[in-house]
Amino acid sequence: MSRWGVYIAVVTLLLLVAPGLVSGQEVDEVKYAVMSNGSDALIPLLFLSYWPYCPPLSGIDCNNATTGEVLGGSSYLLYFNGSRLYLLNFTPAFTTLYPNYTSLLDLHLHGARFINGSWYLNITFYPPMAEVSGVYRFNPSKFCIEPTNISWFQLSTGEIKDEIDGWRIELQSKSFENWDYANVSDIWVTMSKTALRWSPGPTEVVNSSVFPIYFILKKGKQVWNITLLYLNLNTTREDFTGPAKAYWFPKNVEIANVTVCRSANVEFPITALRVDGVYRGRRGVILVVNYEVLSPKTRPWKPLNNTLVPNLVSYYLFYVSKDGPYFLSDYPEEPVVKFEDGFWRFKLHLWNGSVENVTFNPASLNKPNVSPVEVPNVSIEWASVRAGNLTVSYPAEFLGYSWGCNYTLEIQNRKILRVLPYVPFAVGVNGRFYPLFKPAKVTSQPVPPKVDLNFTTAMSTTLGKTTAKTICGPGFMVILAVAAIVLKRLRKWGE
């Protein structure tokens, strides 16, 4: 090509791109919502950049344009755990769930709902030249998702709250729109007054090229500003190459790679435990633990969707003092417990069919010598009761355990609601936790030492005689073993 040819080509190129060389002409729109369950929040965010509609060779001067066009945009999902902000990267999970696609260009969150302790997300993924939609369960403790086989319209609305851990949420620029059931903040900003002529939204002219997008948490006179990202309002069409030029996230925003949750291989039968009765004395507490051995009614290969039925129901009696827990015994029906005149009095249904009245004095007990354990900080609820200077804590939910597995099953309405990292069924004594059961084949076994209860009066309903007995020794264990087999029965659970 001759020198004149090169010159003509360069001039032609400059004429084509000249209308877009003006900086600061863009209008940026950012929509976001803070979808909180009261303790943490999901934050969908949509960024769009508008420019005046003045294509090359159209004869339209960009400074006199009357309409705008979208030059670029992207959407994100952030997670706020009450103290830290995470930018969720769904590419690892998407490419695992859909191996036919090797990359993920974008995603859009249609809605998020918090139902029965779990987040459900309605997401459309956008790989190149395609889209994939579905409802997924999100586990923020592991940053993982799993697909569900339910429709978004089958889900309840859940509850979206306007606070996080007691801090009231205030949006930057509240609009009339909703993101599912959450309020939306919609911000339009530019540095050019000329842009007001063609901008498609209610745009504010700002005097700085760096503009923060944020929401505010308030508690009394305290104010906490949570910045989501910073906009760069001083770009041109030529250097607008996507997120690297248009905006950036704060340094304290951590990228979290979202993976696919591993389905638990639940082995049956499982042991399910719950504290059904709590009784306070002067220096100790009696716990009555509902102990059930559960099996699936049907479809054992789908444990999370199964109705579980009990094969054996019994009640374990524990005494808890400042030294730790003691195991008293187990019974086929819930004991009647009273604390009177400084003594514990029990009415016990024994495995041989008799009913016995027992007086228990813990004053002569030796230390149980049970070692404390670490309890992981996972989302189960703990209840507590005080007796004098003693604070006793215990799990408030029905927890299940499969033999040989390192996870805990949370059970509600006769179904496994979710799978958690292994949490021992333990009792807290002034902040130190002691296990009540240890995993064993098929069923779990008590950890604390056994305390022999001496019957001061015995009223046998089987023979109509009054006898004095002591529950201890190998003979009783044989009775237990035989009775456990004979008394196995199906019984409505939860009624």
PDB file of C-alpha atoms in Angstrom, residues 236-397:
ATOM      1  CA  THR A 236     -14.446   6.087  26.219  1.00  0.00           C
ATOM      2  CA  ARG A 237     -15.982   3.604  23.857  1.00  0.00           C
ATOM      3  CA  GLU A 238     -12.499   2.527  22.864  1.00  0.00           C
ATOM      4  CA  ASP A 239     -11.204   1.741  26.346  1.00  0.00           C
ATOM      5  CA  PHE A 240     -14.495   0.245  27.482  1.00  0.00           C
ATOM      6  CA  THR A 241     -13.308  -3.359  27.473  1.00  0.00           C
ATOM      7  CA  GLY A 242     -15.601  -4.690  30.176  1.00  0.00           C
ATOM      8  CA  PRO A 243     -15.308  -4.842  33.976  1.00  0.00           C
ATOM      9  CA  ALA A 244     -11.580  -4.064  33.996  1.00  0.00           C
ATOM     10  CA  LYS A 245     -12.316  -0.514  32.826  1.00  0.00           C
ATOM     11  CA  ALA A 246     -15.926   0.126  33.799  1.00  0.00           C
ATOM     12  CA  TYR A 247     -15.807  -0.717  37.531  1.00  0.00           C
ATOM     13  CA  TRP A 248     -13.943  -2.625  40.211  1.00  0.00           C
ATOM     14  CA  PHE A 249     -14.765  -4.326  43.504  1.00  0.00           C
ATOM     15  CA  PRO A 250     -13.250  -3.183  46.835  1.00  0.00           C
ATOM     16  CA  LYS A 251     -10.139  -5.000  48.017  1.00  0.00           C
ATOM     17  CA  ASN A 252     -11.948  -6.484  51.027  1.00  0.00           C
ATOM     18  CA  VAL A 253     -14.421  -8.337  48.786  1.00  0.00           C
ATOM     19  CA  GLU A 254     -13.278 -11.958  48.638  1.00  0.00           C
ATOM     20  CA  ILE A 255     -13.974 -14.177  45.632  1.00  0.00           C
ATOM     21  CA  ALA A 256     -15.637 -17.444  46.706  1.00  0.00           C
ATOM     22  CA  ASN A 257     -15.661 -20.322  44.219  1.00  0.00           C
ATOM     23  CA  VAL A 258     -19.040 -22.060  44.342  1.00  0.00           C
ATOM     24  CA  THR A 259     -18.851 -25.836  43.877  1.00  0.00           C
ATOM     25  CA  VAL A 260     -21.404 -28.649  43.759  1.00  0.00           C
ATOM     26  CA  CYS A 261     -22.482 -29.960  47.173  1.00  0.00           C
ATOM     27  CA  ARG A 262     -21.613 -33.584  47.653  1.00  0.00           C
ATOM     28  CA  SER A 263     -24.706 -35.651  48.359  1.00  0.00           C
ATOM     29  CA  ALA A 264     -24.416 -37.534  51.601  1.00  0.00           C
ATOM     30  CA  ASN A 265     -24.372 -41.307  51.378  1.00  0.00           C
ATOM     31  CA  VAL A 266     -26.736 -41.875  54.288  1.00  0.00           C
ATOM     32  CA  GLU A 267     -26.557 -45.355  55.758  1.00  0.00           C
ATOM     33  CA  PHE A 268     -29.632 -46.839  57.390  1.00  0.00           C
ATOM     34  CA  PRO A 269     -30.761 -47.348  60.025  1.00  0.00           C
ATOM     35  CA  ILE A 270     -29.849 -44.027  61.630  1.00  0.00           C
ATOM     36  CA  THR A 271     -29.983 -42.939  65.259  1.00  0.00           C
ATOM     37  CA  ALA A 272     -32.058 -39.819  65.914  1.00  0.00           C
ATOM     38  CA  LEU A 273     -31.712 -37.920  69.196  1.00  0.00           C
ATOM     39  CA  ARG A 274     -33.591 -35.041  70.773  1.00  0.00           C
ATOM     40  CA  VAL A 275     -33.861 -33.634  74.303  1.00  0.00           C
ATOM     41  CA  ASP A 276     -37.540 -34.066  75.190  1.00  0.00           C
ATOM     42  CA  GLY A 277     -37.422 -33.132  78.881  1.00  0.00           C
ATOM     43  CA  VAL A 278     -35.290 -30.766  80.992  1.00  0.00           C
ATOM     44  CA  TYR A 279     -35.621 -30.634  84.806  1.00  0.00           C
ATOM     45  CA  ARG A 280     -33.704 -28.360  87.172  1.00  0.00           C
ATOM     46  CA  GLY A 281     -32.461 -29.185  90.652  1.00  0.00           C
ATOM     47  CA  ARG A 282     -30.319 -27.192  93.047  1.00  0.00           C
ATOM     48  CA  ARG A 283     -26.956 -28.207  91.640  1.00  0.00           C
ATOM     49  CA  GLY A 284     -27.800 -30.251  88.588  1.00  0.00           C
ATOM     50  CA  VAL A 285     -30.111 -30.889  85.671  1.00  0.00           C
ATOM     51  CA  ILE A 286     -31.893 -34.020  84.451  1.00  0.00           C
ATOM     52  CA  LEU A 287     -32.129 -34.463  80.660  1.00  0.00           C
ATOM     53  CA  VAL A 288     -34.541 -36.921  79.064  1.00  0.00           C
ATOM     54  CA  VAL A 289     -33.296 -37.768  75.573  1.00  0.00           C
ATOM     55  CA  ASN A 290     -35.683 -39.206  72.989  1.00  0.00           C
ATOM     56  CA  TYR A 291     -33.730 -41.993  71.243  1.00  0.00           C
ATOM     57  CA  GLU A 292     -35.100 -43.421  67.985  1.00  0.00           C
ATOM     58  CA  VAL A 293     -33.711 -45.849  65.428  1.00  0.00           C
ATOM     59  CA  LEU A 294     -35.068 -44.770  62.034  1.00  0.00           C
ATOM     60  CA  SER A 295     -35.309 -46.457  58.650  1.00  0.00           C
ATOM     61  CA  PRO A 296     -36.790 -45.254  55.348  1.00  0.00           C
ATOM     62  CA  LYS A 297     -40.390 -46.101  54.654  1.00  0.00           C
ATOM     63  CA  THR A 298     -39.634 -46.354  50.926  1.00  0.00           C
ATOM     64  CA  ARG A 299     -36.847 -45.459  48.468  1.00  0.00           C
ATOM     65  CA  PRO A 300     -33.716 -45.863  50.599  1.00  0.00           C
ATOM     66  CA  TRP A 301     -31.650 -44.662  47.636  1.00  0.00           C
ATOM     67  CA  LYS A 302     -33.159 -41.162  48.004  1.00  0.00           C
ATOM     68  CA  PRO A 303     -32.586 -40.391  51.707  1.00  0.00           C
ATOM     69  CA  LEU A 304     -33.299 -36.656  51.539  1.00  0.00           C
ATOM     70  CA  ASN A 305     -36.778 -37.216  50.102  1.00  0.00           C
ATOM     71  CA  ASN A 306     -37.746 -40.139  52.293  1.00  0.00           C
ATOM     72  CA  THR A 307     -40.331 -40.455  55.020  1.00  0.00           C
ATOM     73  CA  LEU A 308     -38.561 -42.073  57.983  1.00  0.00           C
ATOM     74  CA  VAL A 309     -40.253 -44.430  60.429  1.00  0.00           C
ATOM     75  CA  PRO A 310     -38.995 -45.552  63.859  1.00  0.00           C
ATOM     76  CA  ASN A 311     -38.090 -49.208  64.457  1.00  0.00           C
ATOM     77  CA  LEU A 312     -37.291 -48.590  68.118  1.00  0.00           C
ATOM     78  CA  VAL A 313     -38.157 -45.750  70.471  1.00  0.00           C
ATOM     79  CA  SER A 314     -36.633 -45.356  73.930  1.00  0.00           C
ATOM     80  CA  TYR A 315     -35.781 -42.640  76.434  1.00  0.00           C
ATOM     81  CA  TYR A 316     -32.327 -42.082  77.929  1.00  0.00           C
ATOM     82  CA  LEU A 317     -31.937 -40.441  81.315  1.00  0.00           C
ATOM     83  CA  PHE A 318     -28.886 -38.244  82.055  1.00  0.00           C
ATOM     84  CA  TYR A 319     -27.873 -36.263  85.119  1.00  0.00           C
ATOM     85  CA  VAL A 320     -25.674 -33.202  84.466  1.00  0.00           C
ATOM     86  CA  SER A 321     -23.660 -31.453  87.185  1.00  0.00           C
ATOM     87  CA  LYS A 322     -20.725 -29.044  87.201  1.00  0.00           C
ATOM     88  CA  ASP A 323     -18.420 -32.055  86.768  1.00  0.00           C
ATOM     89  CA  GLY A 324     -20.145 -33.209  83.574  1.00  0.00           C
ATOM     90  CA  PRO A 325     -22.830 -35.739  82.557  1.00  0.00           C
ATOM     91  CA  TYR A 326     -23.810 -39.117  84.049  1.00  0.00           C
ATOM     92  CA  PHE A 327     -25.865 -41.823  82.325  1.00  0.00           C
ATOM     93  CA  LEU A 328     -28.686 -43.198  84.512  1.00  0.00           C
ATOM     94  CA  SER A 329     -30.364 -45.714  82.147  1.00  0.00           C
ATOM     95  CA  ASP A 330     -32.774 -46.102  79.238  1.00  0.00           C
ATOM     96  CA  TYR A 331     -36.486 -46.864  79.325  1.00  0.00           C
ATOM     97  CA  PRO A 332     -39.266 -47.804  76.873  1.00  0.00           C
ATOM     98  CA  GLU A 333     -41.443 -44.831  77.900  1.00  0.00           C
ATOM     99  CA  GLU A 334     -40.673 -41.283  78.995  1.00  0.00           C
ATOM    100  CA  PRO A 335     -39.954 -41.152  82.761  1.00  0.00           C
ATOM    101  CA  VAL A 336     -41.815 -38.889  85.155  1.00  0.00           C
ATOM    102  CA  VAL A 337     -39.247 -36.646  86.862  1.00  0.00           C
ATOM    103  CA  LYS A 338     -39.604 -34.470  89.975  1.00  0.00           C
ATOM    104  CA  PHE A 339     -37.142 -32.665  92.246  1.00  0.00           C
ATOM    105  CA  GLU A 340     -38.469 -32.656  95.839  1.00  0.00           C
ATOM    106  CA  ASP A 341     -36.817 -32.024  99.208  1.00  0.00           C
ATOM    107  CA  GLY A 342     -33.347 -32.069  97.712  1.00  0.00           C
ATOM    108  CA  PHE A 343     -33.832 -35.455  95.997  1.00  0.00           C
ATOM    109  CA  TRP A 344     -34.666 -36.555  92.481  1.00  0.00           C
ATOM    110  CA  ARG A 345     -37.753 -38.794  92.263  1.00  0.00           C
ATOM    111  CA  PHE A 346     -38.491 -40.832  89.139  1.00  0.00           C
ATOM    112  CA  LYS A 347     -41.403 -42.942  87.986  1.00  0.00           C
ATOM    113  CA  LEU A 348     -39.860 -45.404  85.524  1.00  0.00           C
ATOM    114  CA  HIS A 349     -41.387 -47.859  83.054  1.00  0.00           C
ATOM    115  CA  LEU A 350     -38.912 -50.741  82.865  1.00  0.00           C
ATOM    116  CA  TRP A 351     -38.254 -53.017  79.912  1.00  0.00           C
ATOM    117  CA  ASN A 352     -39.799 -56.030  81.710  1.00  0.00           C
ATOM    118  CA  GLY A 353     -43.149 -54.222  81.872  1.00  0.00           C
ATOM    119  CA  SER A 354     -43.050 -53.108  85.512  1.00  0.00           C
ATOM    120  CA  VAL A 355     -43.300 -49.542  86.823  1.00  0.00           C
ATOM    121  CA  GLU A 356     -40.910 -48.485  89.587  1.00  0.00           C
ATOM    122  CA  ASN A 357     -40.577 -45.418  91.797  1.00  0.00           C
ATOM    123  CA  VAL A 358     -36.961 -44.379  92.393  1.00  0.00           C
ATOM    124  CA  THR A 359     -35.303 -41.812  94.636  1.00  0.00           C
ATOM    125  CA  PHE A 360     -31.919 -40.584  93.418  1.00  0.00           C
ATOM    126  CA  ASN A 361     -29.363 -38.670  95.507  1.00  0.00           C
ATOM    127  CA  PRO A 362     -26.371 -37.490  93.426  1.00  0.00           C
ATOM    128  CA  ALA A 363     -24.403 -36.249  96.467  1.00  0.00           C
ATOM    129  CA  SER A 364     -22.179 -39.337  96.601  1.00  0.00           C
ATOM    130  CA  LEU A 365     -21.293 -39.445  92.888  1.00  0.00           C
ATOM    131  CA  ASN A 366     -17.658 -39.540  91.803  1.00  0.00           C
ATOM    132  CA  LYS A 367     -16.459 -37.308  88.977  1.00  0.00           C
ATOM    133  CA  PRO A 368     -17.646 -38.753  85.642  1.00  0.00           C
ATOM    134  CA  ASN A 369     -14.224 -38.305  83.993  1.00  0.00           C
ATOM    135  CA  VAL A 370     -15.715 -37.491  80.568  1.00  0.00           C
ATOM    136  CA  SER A 371     -13.391 -35.499  78.313  1.00  0.00           C
ATOM    137  CA  PRO A 372     -14.777 -32.307  76.721  1.00  0.00           C
ATOM    138  CA  VAL A 373     -15.023 -32.068  72.934  1.00  0.00           C
ATOM    139  CA  GLU A 374     -14.929 -29.293  70.357  1.00  0.00           C
ATOM    140  CA  VAL A 375     -18.311 -28.461  68.834  1.00  0.00           C
ATOM    141  CA  PRO A 376     -18.071 -26.954  65.315  1.00  0.00           C
ATOM    142  CA  ASN A 377     -19.732 -23.616  64.710  1.00  0.00           C
ATOM    143  CA  VAL A 378     -22.500 -24.696  62.341  1.00  0.00           C
ATOM    144  CA  SER A 379     -26.089 -23.561  61.989  1.00  0.00           C
ATOM    145  CA  ILE A 380     -27.877 -25.688  64.563  1.00  0.00           C
ATOM    146  CA  GLU A 381     -29.850 -24.180  67.415  1.00  0.00           C
ATOM    147  CA  TRP A 382     -28.699 -24.630  71.011  1.00  0.00           C
ATOM    148  CA  ALA A 383     -31.022 -24.258  74.000  1.00  0.00           C
ATOM    149  CA  SER A 384     -29.893 -23.676  77.590  1.00  0.00           C
ATOM    150  CA  VAL A 385     -31.168 -23.857  81.159  1.00  0.00           C
ATOM    151  CA  ARG A 386     -29.704 -22.580  84.447  1.00  0.00           C
ATOM    152  CA  ALA A 387     -29.578 -24.326  87.836  1.00  0.00           C
ATOM    153  CA  GLY A 388     -27.872 -22.144  90.434  1.00  0.00           C
ATOM    154  CA  ASN A 389     -24.416 -21.287  89.027  1.00  0.00           C
ATOM    155  CA  LEU A 390     -24.696 -24.049  86.424  1.00  0.00           C
ATOM    156  CA  THR A 391     -25.609 -23.352  82.769  1.00  0.00           C
ATOM    157  CA  VAL A 392     -26.484 -26.445  80.751  1.00  0.00           C
ATOM    158  CA  SER A 393     -26.764 -26.256  76.937  1.00  0.00           C
ATOM    159  CA  TYR A 394     -28.098 -28.907  74.573  1.00  0.00           C
ATOM    160  CA  PRO A 395     -29.215 -29.245  70.908  1.00  0.00           C
ATOM    161  CA  ALA A 396     -32.713 -27.896  70.364  1.00  0.00           C
ATOM    162  CA  GLU A 397     -33.258 -29.811  67.109  1.00  0.00           C
TER     163      GLU A 397
END
